[in-house]
PDB file of C-alpha atoms in Angstrom:
ATOM      1  CA  MET A   1      -5.271  26.361 -16.393  1.00 96.00           C
ATOM      2  CA  THR A   2      -2.697  24.141 -18.061  1.00 97.00           C
ATOM      3  CA  ASP A   3      -5.411  21.538 -18.662  1.00 98.00           C
ATOM      4  CA  LEU A   4      -7.705  24.174 -20.179  1.00 98.00           C
ATOM      5  CA  TYR A   5      -4.984  25.458 -22.497  1.00 98.00           C
ATOM      6  CA  ARG A   6      -4.512  21.932 -23.815  1.00 98.00           C
ATOM      7  CA  LYS A   7      -8.237  21.192 -24.011  1.00 98.00           C
ATOM      8  CA  TYR A   8      -9.084  24.317 -26.030  1.00 98.00           C
ATOM      9  CA  GLU A   9      -5.760  24.707 -27.830  1.00 98.00           C
ATOM     10  CA  ASN A  10      -7.150  24.753 -31.368  1.00 97.00           C
ATOM     11  CA  ASP A  11     -10.070  27.060 -30.567  1.00 98.00           C
ATOM     12  CA  LEU A  12      -7.744  29.419 -28.712  1.00 98.00           C
ATOM     13  CA  ARG A  13      -5.348  29.517 -31.658  1.00 98.00           C
ATOM     14  CA  ARG A  14      -8.202  30.607 -33.940  1.00 98.00           C
ATOM     15  CA  VAL A  15      -9.480  33.231 -31.511  1.00 98.00           C
ATOM     16  CA  ARG A  16      -5.997  34.660 -31.029  1.00 98.00           C
ATOM     17  CA  ALA A  17      -5.749  35.067 -34.793  1.00 97.00           C
ATOM     18  CA  GLU A  18      -9.150  36.779 -34.854  1.00 97.00           C
ATOM     19  CA  GLN A  19      -8.146  39.187 -32.105  1.00 97.00           C
ATOM     20  CA  ARG A  20      -4.868  39.950 -33.861  1.00 95.00           C
ATOM     21  CA  ALA A  21      -6.791  40.711 -37.054  1.00 96.00           C
ATOM     22  CA  LEU A  22      -9.140  42.968 -35.059  1.00 95.00           C
ATOM     23  CA  ARG A  23      -6.172  45.044 -33.884  1.00 92.00           C
ATOM     24  CA  HIS A  24      -4.812  45.292 -37.413  1.00 92.00           C
ATOM     25  CA  ARG A  25      -8.171  46.522 -38.723  1.00 91.00           C
ATOM     26  CA  ASN A  26      -8.528  49.001 -35.868  1.00 89.00           C
ATOM     27  CA  PRO A  27      -5.049  50.413 -35.105  1.00 85.00           C
ATOM     28  CA  THR A  28      -6.452  53.000 -32.660  1.00 83.00           C
ATOM     29  CA  LEU A  29      -8.228  50.348 -30.605  1.00 85.00           C
ATOM     30  CA  LYS A  30      -6.818  50.265 -27.075  1.00 85.00           C
ATOM     31  CA  ALA A  31      -6.372  46.640 -26.055  1.00 85.00           C
ATOM     32  CA  GLN A  32      -6.577  46.724 -22.270  1.00 86.00           C
ATOM     33  CA  LEU A  33      -6.080  43.007 -21.579  1.00 94.00           C
ATOM     34  CA  ASP A  34      -2.668  41.377 -21.901  1.00 96.00           C
ATOM     35  CA  ASP A  35      -2.431  37.982 -23.576  1.00 97.00           C
ATOM     36  CA  LEU A  36      -2.405  35.618 -20.586  1.00 98.00           C
ATOM     37  CA  GLU A  37      -5.261  37.287 -18.739  1.00 97.00           C
ATOM     38  CA  ALA A  38      -7.332  37.536 -21.927  1.00 98.00           C
ATOM     39  CA  GLU A  39      -6.727  33.878 -22.750  1.00 98.00           C
ATOM     40  CA  ILE A  40      -7.507  32.768 -19.195  1.00 98.00           C
ATOM     41  CA  THR A  41     -10.776  34.717 -19.389  1.00 98.00           C
ATOM     42  CA  TYR A  42     -11.649  33.012 -22.675  1.00 98.00           C
ATOM     43  CA  LEU A  43     -10.781  29.573 -21.268  1.00 98.00           C
ATOM     44  CA  LEU A  44     -12.803  30.074 -18.088  1.00 98.00           C
ATOM     45  CA  VAL A  45     -15.852  31.134 -20.093  1.00 98.00           C
ATOM     46  CA  ARG A  46     -15.457  28.105 -22.334  1.00 98.00           C
ATOM     47  CA  ASP A  47     -15.112  25.772 -19.361  1.00 98.00           C
ATOM     48  CA  THR A  48     -17.857  27.189 -17.115  1.00 98.00           C
ATOM     49  CA  ARG A  49     -20.324  27.854 -19.979  1.00 98.00           C
ATOM     50  CA  PRO A  50     -22.105  30.822 -18.349  1.00 98.00           C
ATOM     51  CA  GLY A  51     -25.628  31.649 -19.438  1.00 98.00           C
ATOM     52  CA  VAL A  52     -25.153  35.331 -18.584  1.00 98.00           C
ATOM     53  CA  ILE A  53     -21.928  37.338 -18.395  1.00 98.00           C
ATOM     54  CA  VAL A  54     -21.985  40.854 -16.966  1.00 98.00           C
ATOM     55  CA  GLU A  55     -19.081  43.025 -18.090  1.00 98.00           C
ATOM     56  CA  ILE A  56     -18.473  46.335 -16.315  1.00 98.00           C
ATOM     57  CA  GLY A  57     -16.157  48.481 -18.407  1.00 96.00           C
ATOM     58  CA  SER A  58     -15.323  47.765 -22.029  1.00 95.00           C
ATOM     59  CA  LEU A  59     -13.495  50.878 -23.289  1.00 92.00           C
ATOM     60  CA  HIS A  60     -12.882  50.053 -26.977  1.00 93.00           C
ATOM     61  CA  GLY A  61     -14.298  46.543 -26.788  1.00 95.00           C
ATOM     62  CA  TRP A  62     -11.151  44.418 -26.615  1.00 97.00           C
ATOM     63  CA  SER A  63     -12.353  42.363 -23.654  1.00 97.00           C
ATOM     64  CA  THR A  64     -15.869  42.382 -25.093  1.00 97.00           C
ATOM     65  CA  ASN A  65     -14.622  40.646 -28.221  1.00 97.00           C
ATOM     66  CA  TRP A  66     -12.776  38.010 -26.207  1.00 98.00           C
ATOM     67  CA  LEU A  67     -15.920  37.316 -24.161  1.00 98.00           C
ATOM     68  CA  LEU A  68     -18.206  37.205 -27.188  1.00 98.00           C
ATOM     69  CA  ARG A  69     -15.927  34.808 -29.044  1.00 98.00           C
ATOM     70  CA  ALA A  70     -16.007  32.481 -26.041  1.00 98.00           C
ATOM     71  CA  LEU A  71     -19.815  32.569 -26.010  1.00 98.00           C
ATOM     72  CA  ARG A  72     -19.895  31.997 -29.761  1.00 98.00           C
ATOM     73  CA  ASP A  73     -17.625  28.980 -29.429  1.00 98.00           C
ATOM     74  CA  ASN A  74     -19.769  27.649 -26.582  1.00 98.00           C
ATOM     75  CA  GLY A  75     -22.849  28.018 -28.772  1.00 98.00           C
ATOM     76  CA  THR A  76     -24.803  29.564 -25.907  1.00 97.00           C
ATOM     77  CA  GLY A  77     -24.882  32.482 -23.488  1.00 98.00           C
ATOM     78  CA  ARG A  78     -25.384  36.255 -23.481  1.00 98.00           C
ATOM     79  CA  LEU A  79     -23.148  39.185 -22.593  1.00 98.00           C
ATOM     80  CA  PHE A  80     -24.413  42.393 -20.967  1.00 97.00           C
ATOM     81  CA  THR A  81     -21.831  45.178 -21.131  1.00 97.00           C
ATOM     82  CA  HIS A  82     -22.157  48.293 -18.966  1.00 97.00           C
ATOM     83  CA  ASP A  83     -20.010  51.355 -19.696  1.00 96.00           C
ATOM     84  CA  LEU A  84     -20.150  55.146 -19.645  1.00 95.00           C
ATOM     85  CA  ILE A  85     -18.900  55.356 -23.239  1.00 91.00           C
ATOM     86  CA  ASP A  86     -20.012  53.326 -26.237  1.00 92.00           C
ATOM     87  CA  ASN A  87     -16.761  52.992 -28.215  1.00 91.00           C
ATOM     88  CA  ALA A  88     -17.102  49.223 -28.022  1.00 93.00           C
ATOM     89  CA  ARG A  89     -20.074  49.316 -30.370  1.00 93.00           C
ATOM     90  CA  ARG A  90     -17.784  50.365 -33.229  1.00 92.00           C
ATOM     91  CA  ASN A  91     -15.416  47.458 -32.672  1.00 94.00           C
ATOM     92  CA  VAL A  92     -17.778  44.489 -32.350  1.00 96.00           C
ATOM     93  CA  ALA A  93     -18.812  42.848 -35.607  1.00 95.00           C
ATOM     94  CA  PRO A  94     -22.595  42.507 -36.119  1.00 96.00           C
ATOM     95  CA  GLU A  95     -22.332  38.754 -36.639  1.00 96.00           C
ATOM     96  CA  LEU A  96     -20.515  38.404 -33.317  1.00 97.00           C
ATOM     97  CA  ALA A  97     -22.987  40.592 -31.436  1.00 97.00           C
ATOM     98  CA  ALA A  98     -26.228  39.279 -32.938  1.00 97.00           C
ATOM     99  CA  GLY A  99     -28.330  37.378 -30.431  1.00 96.00           C
ATOM    100  CA  ARG A 100     -25.692  37.418 -27.712  1.00 98.00           C
ATOM    101  CA  TRP A 101     -24.708  41.018 -26.843  1.00 98.00           C
ATOM    102  CA  THR A 102     -26.532  43.849 -25.081  1.00 97.00           C
ATOM    103  CA  PHE A 103     -24.711  47.136 -24.502  1.00 97.00           C
ATOM    104  CA  VAL A 104     -26.004  49.318 -21.668  1.00 96.00           C
ATOM    105  CA  ARG A 105     -24.633  52.856 -21.675  1.00 96.00           C
ATOM    106  CA  GLY A 106     -24.404  54.503 -18.268  1.00 95.00           C
ATOM    107  CA  ASP A 107     -22.935  54.253 -14.801  1.00 96.00           C
ATOM    108  CA  ALA A 108     -23.033  50.605 -13.718  1.00 96.00           C
ATOM    109  CA  ARG A 109     -23.838  51.727 -10.186  1.00 95.00           C
ATOM    110  CA  GLN A 110     -27.152  52.922 -11.594  1.00 95.00           C
ATOM    111  CA  SER A 111     -27.747  50.546 -14.502  1.00 94.00           C
ATOM    112  CA  LEU A 112     -27.140  47.460 -12.351  1.00 95.00           C
ATOM    113  CA  ARG A 113     -29.245  48.658  -9.446  1.00 92.00           C
ATOM    114  CA  ASP A 114     -31.987  46.063  -8.866  1.00 87.00           C
ATOM    115  CA  HIS A 115     -30.757  44.227 -11.956  1.00 88.00           C
ATOM    116  CA  GLY A 116     -32.651  41.220 -13.186  1.00 82.00           C
ATOM    117  CA  HIS A 117     -29.638  39.179 -14.274  1.00 84.00           C
ATOM    118  CA  ASP A 118     -28.779  35.740 -13.013  1.00 90.00           C
ATOM    119  CA  ILE A 119     -25.059  36.493 -13.252  1.00 97.00           C
ATOM    120  CA  ASP A 120     -22.996  33.434 -14.168  1.00 98.00           C
ATOM    121  CA  TYR A 121     -19.704  35.262 -14.828  1.00 98.00           C
ATOM    122  CA  LEU A 122     -18.766  38.752 -13.623  1.00 98.00           C
ATOM    123  CA  PHE A 123     -16.027  40.720 -15.397  1.00 98.00           C
ATOM    124  CA  ILE A 124     -14.946  44.076 -13.913  1.00 98.00           C
ATOM    125  CA  ASP A 125     -12.578  46.528 -15.616  1.00 96.00           C
ATOM    126  CA  ALA A 126     -13.889  50.004 -14.865  1.00 94.00           C
ATOM    127  CA  ALA A 127     -12.984  52.721 -12.334  1.00 90.00           C
ATOM    128  CA  HIS A 128     -10.017  51.359 -10.374  1.00 90.00           C
ATOM    129  CA  THR A 129     -10.781  53.288  -7.226  1.00 93.00           C
ATOM    130  CA  ALA A 130     -11.450  52.149  -3.696  1.00 95.00           C
ATOM    131  CA  ALA A 131     -14.817  53.920  -3.776  1.00 96.00           C
ATOM    132  CA  PHE A 132     -15.954  52.008  -6.863  1.00 96.00           C
ATOM    133  CA  ALA A 133     -14.730  48.744  -5.377  1.00 97.00           C
ATOM    134  CA  ARG A 134     -16.619  49.401  -2.155  1.00 97.00           C
ATOM    135  CA  TRP A 135     -19.743  49.736  -4.287  1.00 97.00           C
ATOM    136  CA  PHE A 136     -19.375  46.446  -6.094  1.00 97.00           C
ATOM    137  CA  VAL A 137     -18.266  44.376  -3.101  1.00 97.00           C
ATOM    138  CA  GLY A 138     -20.994  45.914  -0.947  1.00 97.00           C
ATOM    139  CA  GLU A 139     -23.918  46.050  -3.362  1.00 96.00           C
ATOM    140  CA  LEU A 140     -23.226  43.933  -6.442  1.00 97.00           C
ATOM    141  CA  PHE A 141     -21.365  40.946  -4.974  1.00 97.00           C
ATOM    142  CA  PRO A 142     -24.267  40.004  -2.661  1.00 96.00           C
ATOM    143  CA  THR A 143     -26.438  39.528  -5.781  1.00 96.00           C
ATOM    144  CA  VAL A 144     -24.019  37.004  -7.318  1.00 96.00           C
ATOM    145  CA  GLY A 145     -24.330  33.337  -6.452  1.00 96.00           C
ATOM    146  CA  SER A 146     -21.745  31.172  -4.746  1.00 97.00           C
ATOM    147  CA  GLY A 147     -19.191  29.623  -7.080  1.00 98.00           C
ATOM    148  CA  VAL A 148     -19.635  32.188  -9.876  1.00 98.00           C
ATOM    149  CA  PRO A 149     -16.308  33.139 -11.540  1.00 98.00           C
ATOM    150  CA  VAL A 150     -15.255  36.766 -11.103  1.00 98.00           C
ATOM    151  CA  SER A 151     -12.465  38.677 -12.875  1.00 98.00           C
ATOM    152  CA  VAL A 152     -11.179  42.055 -11.661  1.00 97.00           C
ATOM    153  CA  HIS A 153      -8.601  43.819 -13.827  1.00 96.00           C
ATOM    154  CA  ASP A 154      -5.591  45.992 -12.926  1.00 93.00           C
ATOM    155  CA  VAL A 155      -5.065  44.582  -9.431  1.00 95.00           C
ATOM    156  CA  PHE A 156      -1.484  43.261  -9.633  1.00 94.00           C
ATOM    157  CA  HIS A 157       0.722  45.623 -11.621  1.00 89.00           C
ATOM    158  CA  GLY A 158       3.138  45.167  -8.718  1.00 88.00           C
ATOM    159  CA  ARG A 159       3.602  42.485  -6.089  1.00 90.00           C
ATOM    160  CA  ARG A 160       0.781  44.063  -4.120  1.00 89.00           C
ATOM    161  CA  PRO A 161      -2.139  46.311  -5.089  1.00 87.00           C
ATOM    162  CA  TRP A 162      -1.667  50.051  -4.906  1.00 80.00           C
ATOM    163  CA  PRO A 163      -2.750  51.660  -1.600  1.00 81.00           C
ATOM    164  CA  LEU A 164      -6.290  53.050  -1.586  1.00 80.00           C
ATOM    165  CA  SER A 165      -7.039  51.068  -4.744  1.00 90.00           C
ATOM    166  CA  GLU A 166      -9.765  48.809  -6.019  1.00 94.00           C
ATOM    167  CA  GLY A 167      -7.434  45.831  -5.665  1.00 95.00           C
ATOM    168  CA  ARG A 168      -6.769  46.500  -1.991  1.00 95.00           C
ATOM    169  CA  VAL A 169     -10.519  46.594  -1.284  1.00 96.00           C
ATOM    170  CA  VAL A 170     -11.190  43.356  -3.176  1.00 97.00           C
ATOM    171  CA  LEU A 171      -8.302  41.469  -1.563  1.00 97.00           C
ATOM    172  CA  SER A 172      -9.421  42.570   1.893  1.00 97.00           C
ATOM    173  CA  TRP A 173     -12.946  41.385   1.078  1.00 98.00           C
ATOM    174  CA  LEU A 174     -11.604  37.995  -0.033  1.00 98.00           C
ATOM    175  CA  ALA A 175      -9.355  37.663   3.016  1.00 97.00           C
ATOM    176  CA  ARG A 176     -12.248  38.240   5.393  1.00 97.00           C
ATOM    177  CA  ARG A 177     -14.051  35.368   3.687  1.00 97.00           C
ATOM    178  CA  GLU A 178     -10.954  33.159   3.521  1.00 98.00           C
ATOM    179  CA  THR A 179     -11.403  32.894  -0.240  1.00 98.00           C
ATOM    180  CA  ALA A 180      -8.476  31.993  -2.481  1.00 98.00           C
ATOM    181  CA  TYR A 181      -7.702  33.758  -5.739  1.00 98.00           C
ATOM    182  CA  PHE A 182      -5.606  33.222  -8.869  1.00 98.00           C
ATOM    183  CA  THR A 183      -3.474  35.562 -10.925  1.00 98.00           C
ATOM    184  CA  ALA A 184      -0.935  35.172 -13.720  1.00 98.00           C
ATOM    185  CA  SER A 185       0.606  38.558 -12.909  1.00 98.00           C
ATOM    186  CA  ARG A 186       4.260  38.780 -13.870  1.00 96.00           C
ATOM    187  CA  ALA A 187       4.953  40.832 -10.720  1.00 96.00           C
ATOM    188  CA  ALA A 188       2.778  39.042  -8.158  1.00 97.00           C
ATOM    189  CA  ALA A 189       2.938  35.445  -9.463  1.00 97.00           C
ATOM    190  CA  PRO A 190       6.129  35.120 -11.543  1.00 98.00           C
ATOM    191  CA  ALA A 191       6.219  31.317 -11.317  1.00 98.00           C
ATOM    192  CA  VAL A 192       2.664  31.033 -12.670  1.00 98.00           C
ATOM    193  CA  ASN A 193       3.419  33.552 -15.397  1.00 97.00           C
ATOM    194  CA  GLU A 194       6.546  31.683 -16.436  1.00 98.00           C
ATOM    195  CA  ALA A 195       4.855  28.272 -16.360  1.00 98.00           C
ATOM    196  CA  LEU A 196       1.988  29.413 -18.584  1.00 98.00           C
ATOM    197  CA  THR A 197       4.370  31.204 -20.941  1.00 97.00           C
ATOM    198  CA  THR A 198       6.429  28.029 -21.257  1.00 98.00           C
ATOM    199  CA  LEU A 199       3.289  25.964 -21.840  1.00 98.00           C
ATOM    200  CA  LYS A 200       2.170  28.336 -24.593  1.00 98.00           C
ATOM    201  CA  ALA A 201       5.558  28.018 -26.291  1.00 97.00           C
ATOM    202  CA  GLY A 202       5.147  24.255 -26.336  1.00 97.00           C
ATOM    203  CA  LEU A 203       1.691  24.625 -27.891  1.00 97.00           C
ATOM    204  CA  ASP A 204       2.981  27.103 -30.498  1.00 96.00           C
ATOM    205  CA  LEU A 205       0.902  29.918 -29.025  1.00 97.00           C
ATOM    206  CA  SER A 206       3.783  32.276 -28.295  1.00 94.00           C
ATOM    207  CA  GLU A 207       3.251  34.912 -30.979  1.00 95.00           C
ATOM    208  CA  ARG A 208       2.005  37.996 -29.158  1.00 94.00           C
ATOM    209  CA  VAL A 209      -1.483  39.345 -29.765  1.00 95.00           C
ATOM    210  CA  HIS A 210      -1.067  42.333 -27.441  1.00 89.00           C
ATOM    211  CA  HIS A 211       2.191  44.007 -26.417  1.00 86.00           C
ATOM    212  CA  GLY A 212       1.388  44.188 -22.674  1.00 88.00           C
ATOM    213  CA  ARG A 213       3.068  41.717 -20.323  1.00 90.00           C
ATOM    214  CA  ASP A 214       1.821  42.666 -16.831  1.00 95.00           C
ATOM    215  CA  ASP A 215      -1.308  40.431 -16.801  1.00 96.00           C
ATOM    216  CA  PRO A 216      -2.569  42.084 -13.587  1.00 96.00           C
ATOM    217  CA  MET A 217      -6.035  40.486 -13.491  1.00 97.00           C
ATOM    218  CA  LEU A 218      -7.380  38.815 -10.353  1.00 97.00           C
ATOM    219  CA  PHE A 219      -9.581  35.709 -10.703  1.00 98.00           C
ATOM    220  CA  PHE A 220     -11.674  34.000  -8.032  1.00 98.00           C
ATOM    221  CA  ARG A 221     -14.955  32.190  -7.456  1.00 98.00           C
ATOM    222  CA  MET A 222     -17.621  33.909  -5.412  1.00 98.00           C
ATOM    223  CA  PRO A 223     -17.648  32.514  -1.872  1.00 96.00           C
TER     224      PRO A 223
END
């Protein structure tokens, strides 16, 4: 990640400014990704250059904007967003959406059944329940190819996931497959969090875009 921060430093600086301006224009927009996890998502999309991203859960479109800006800066790729509510549509600029964004309103457990996507990046930030996680690890994960990057939000608000939570299900699934993961969580990976924060200070990327500091997202590559 330190290499990616340095490689895309200038692009990231511009995107951070764009996201900050988005919040200022839309003060009621709920920004559900903290800065490190949002930036890591952007950098991974830039580096892996996915043809198709599937996003499950967008709320007001904060993560959607980060993903779309990464695709725009790559000059290729499409984003398919699945959510029960369509608030995100009001917060994505037409020029950012045009030709690269499809919003699918409905329950992802239905709308992604027998999907026709070749998923190159999977982003999950929806119902944080064990039941929902059992659905996506049992039915959606088998449709995703080996090596595909996956992000699951709200796993590490503490040192360990909450009992009976989405995070506990996903970590158990990864452990059974002996698959490593990455997080910049302040609670679960304080050394990583501090190292990236220090790096950002050296790159003059310290000014906060979002007030949150937990960065609880889990990242891994599909085994």
